[in-house]
Amino acid sequence: MASQREIRRRIGAVKNIRQITRAMQFVAASKLKRAQESTLAARPYGHSIDEVIADLAAVLGGEGHPLLRTPSDGAAKMIVLFTTDRGLAGALNSNLIRFALKELESAGPGTRVVTIGKKGRDALARGGYEIAAAFPGFGDRPTFADVTPLVRLLVDDFLAARVSSVTLVHPTFVSTLVQRPEGVQLLPIQPTADTAGIPGNQFLFEPDPATVLEALLPRYVATRVFQAVLETTACEQSSRMVAMKNATESAGDLISDLTLTYNKVRQANITREMIEIASGASAQ
């Protein structure tokens, strides 16, 4: 059994770790509120732009813009994986990477991979996958301008027929305890069914539908990418807050167990010393 000194040292070390995990929990909680509000506020804009594009597609058909047309089947597919730069976020990154590996298997050989975040880049590099481009994470306060280089890369590769499709793999914020990985096809753009009104008659377009579509589709792509970044940020802070809360509670349980062990060892040492003193007195 360990000595009292060793147990005290372990208790002190665990207490220091508990202070760190509690601080990280509070920091993640404060960041989560802002990230969650940004994510939920951006979703209605995405839904509204879906409705407008659905109405435009009903008027112009599927060949109204290059971003709506599927290139030749010979082109490779592209998967964009969103992960975090830092760890200590529970199972968020491992679930995303596992989901992305399944997408890569179904996409077939020659699939191009773009990663956002160091965790996804490192994991796929260790797995032997060739990464076409790697972007660092966009921080705790991403802006719309931050995703511009990524959007330009995706759109240029698609328009040049270097890839036949672009799929975003990112987490979706469901609740503080639930973050679900999902794969969403970004390109070619597939308009959703126009159920809010009569297809083609829900909106009036000026100067004409083709001009509106030309200006709207690049904005739509950037909006979808930015939404994926916001979802990833909210999921990261949520997962880190929960993971650090669990770590803090586990550290408290471990301190209780170590304290109990320390008291048992201390009591055993006192008993032994008393027996030795009594034995010495009897011998005299």
Tab-separated table of C-alpha atoms in Angstrom, residues 4 14 29 34 53 68 95-96 109 128 140 150 179 185 218 259 261 264 274 283-284:
chain	number	residue	atom	x	y	z
A	4	GLN	CA	0.811	8.648	3.462
A	14	VAL	CA	-5.714	15.600	-8.549
A	29	ALA	CA	-19.846	27.469	-20.910
A	34	ARG	CA	-22.428	33.072	-27.767
A	53	ILE	CA	-33.616	29.047	-54.685
A	68	LEU	CA	-26.845	23.512	-60.435
A	95	ASN	CA	-17.246	10.668	-34.180
A	96	LEU	CA	-16.690	13.135	-37.022
A	109	PRO	CA	-10.959	5.914	-54.786
A	128	GLY	CA	-2.694	7.553	-45.405
A	140	ASP	CA	-14.199	30.998	-31.283
A	150	LEU	CA	-12.494	27.984	-48.611
A	179	GLN	CA	-24.073	16.755	-31.369
A	185	GLN	CA	-24.119	17.800	-50.303
A	218	PRO	CA	-22.465	32.039	-54.675
A	259	THR	CA	-8.807	10.700	1.126
A	261	THR	CA	-7.404	5.511	1.572
A	264	LYS	CA	-7.119	4.152	6.446
A	274	MET	CA	0.415	2.028	19.520
A	283	ALA	CA	8.818	-6.134	27.472
A	284	GLN	CA	10.178	-3.830	30.135
